[in-house]
Amino acid sequence: MTDIVKPNAPRKKTPADATPFEREQLRFFLSGGDLASTLSEINPSLAWLPVLYEMKLIQAETQLIPWIERNFADADAVRDIVANIRFFGPESASFLEIRLNAQAENLPPFLAKSWVLIVRQMRVAKKDHIRNGWLEIVPQLRRGDNSVAVLERLASALRPTLKIGRRLTWDEAERIVPEGPNDLMSIDYEVEDSLSSDDVLTAWPTDAAAKADEDLLLQLSTALRAALAEATDVGVEGNEGYSTTDSDVPSVARHQQNEYSSGFQVIARVMAEIWTRLASKSPGGALAFAERWRDEPFRFTRRMAMFAFANVSMPSVVGADMLIGLPPGELFLTNSSVEAYQLIRARWKDFPAEKRQEILHRLTEGPPRNWFREGAEVDRHIDRSRFDVFSGMVQDGLDIGPEATKLLADIRARWPQWQPKPTEQIGFHIWHEGGTAGLIGNTDKLNGVADAELVAEARKIAAAAGFMEGDCWSGFCARDPDRALRGLHAAAMNGDWPSGYWQQLLSSMNTHADASTDAVIVGLLLQWPQESFDKIVVAASWWLHGHSKVLTDALLWSLWDRIADVTLNELTGIDNA
């Protein structure tokens, strides 16, 4: 046998590495006899799964159980099963769960947990019905049915549910040593039935009694707490660093940056709006929820509390005390800084003078050094964090006192090129804007053009286009983003970095057929010439926001750092030094 099926090989050969002869050899070994036993015995890479289905060798998914079981201790097997999770359903989940339970104690914890997530995903697959029954809940809500049973179903419908998928790397041959499930797979949270916050807020009456609002918030708070606990357990949520809620919820308050966000954003927006309605009906009842969110062990619920304390119906001293007691990183870093600044902006003049002094002292200290990655320009980032907050407060007419005024002047002297961010952007670390709509030209003109000539040909077509003929490159990016990237890649290798064409690719909402495309995009953006990166940084920021969950930490933070370190010119004022 070739090393396709050598059980002791350090890395088994995958279909991408195999010759046509080796494919036929594998077909020969699997064509006769008991497929399940043969697969388990020769044990090829699980990356062969889709090929075996194409060969029509697999009659039932349960034939694969012994093969998968043999690979419980193989991290590559986790990656391969996640990449092909579509082939499995509840029946496979039942068999695998029994076998996993028998072996779990002998597996590294991260692998055992990874297989538990895989089994869970299989169990909910291929269910052709409305899981949470939103369409059944709507008429009950409109009839005024606020019973516990209905509210529990509504909270269940809004609770973000875990979904796993393939995690992209720049080079599949150079993987980090996995420490948790999120090193082997992408872990996302989604709301079933494509439910939006507007759907729920429209169905829930604005004139509902305060008690009904409180009952709903109680159920939603319980559902949110459970989802956050689960996300923390699987390693995608935490009190330090960028987490899944940062990606899902740019702002707890209604904001344009929430556009296209989902997952935790849906339940957060419903809770925020229902809480706001309650605050106008029963400030005491609303305060009780805000204090409860403040005291939860999750960073995201503290964001919810800061949103609430910004409301003028809440005692200002409670908001001030929260800012004083908030973990210092949350004043400046992650998306917690959005709510922190909005609380400062909304209630600063209401805070008692002695509380303002305590808050200013905390702000002058800046974010904690241990929140920054090794090798980062820590002093520069600390200066930038303090500059953004204090320059924003000055723009908003807030008194920052002599100590902070002197510090701000010192920072300006060190970094004279820095300009204050627009007020609406303070607290946001990544700001994204959608592309403007335009006429799409005839993309057929690029048919048959070699990848290496695509960009040059698109320029020729654009130069010769008549009035109102439209832009063929924009349509081409929407129709075939993988090939558009290949064209831009070829141009880049010749030193050609057309920012306009890149912007159209990055703003395209279409998914890529090639799963490695996102990682290639990051690699090219990291190679972009420094002197012109400011022309692409807004589009890169927009793109990163939508793809952060499928990228490895190495790719995510490398691009994040580059975006943060480059001047956004009129948009953000961050310098290019």
PDB file of C-alpha atoms in Angstrom, residues 61 67 74 88 130 144 153 173 248 261 302 307 315 394 426 452 463 481 501 520 538 563:
ATOM      1  CA  GLU A  61     -23.117   7.252   6.944  1.00  0.00           C
ATOM      2  CA  TRP A  67     -13.136   4.545  10.897  1.00  0.00           C
ATOM      3  CA  ASP A  74      -6.017  12.564  15.776  1.00  0.00           C
ATOM      4  CA  PHE A  88     -23.547  13.297   8.932  1.00  0.00           C
ATOM      5  CA  ILE A 130     -38.639  25.170  12.282  1.00  0.00           C
ATOM      6  CA  GLY A 144     -51.249  39.198  24.341  1.00  0.00           C
ATOM      7  CA  ARG A 153     -40.093  29.568  23.704  1.00  0.00           C
ATOM      8  CA  ALA A 173       1.124  22.298   6.576  1.00  0.00           C
ATOM      9  CA  ASP A 248     -21.351  39.804  16.828  1.00  0.00           C
ATOM     10  CA  SER A 261     -24.245  41.329  12.428  1.00  0.00           C
ATOM     11  CA  ARG A 302     -21.148  44.328  31.788  1.00  0.00           C
ATOM     12  CA  PHE A 307     -25.609  50.642  28.066  1.00  0.00           C
ATOM     13  CA  PRO A 315     -28.962  57.064  39.119  1.00  0.00           C
ATOM     14  CA  VAL A 394     -12.718  67.471  24.791  1.00  0.00           C
ATOM     15  CA  ILE A 426     -14.839  56.710  19.560  1.00  0.00           C
ATOM     16  CA  ALA A 452      -2.601  36.830 -15.048  1.00  0.00           C
ATOM     17  CA  ALA A 463     -11.233  52.746 -20.308  1.00  0.00           C
ATOM     18  CA  PRO A 481     -14.643  36.100  -6.385  1.00  0.00           C
ATOM     19  CA  TYR A 501     -10.351  46.655  -7.665  1.00  0.00           C
ATOM     20  CA  VAL A 520      -4.927  34.003   0.870  1.00  0.00           C
ATOM     21  CA  VAL A 538     -11.345  50.814   5.285  1.00  0.00           C
ATOM     22  CA  ILE A 563      -5.196  47.953  10.181  1.00  0.00           C
TER      23      ILE A 563
END
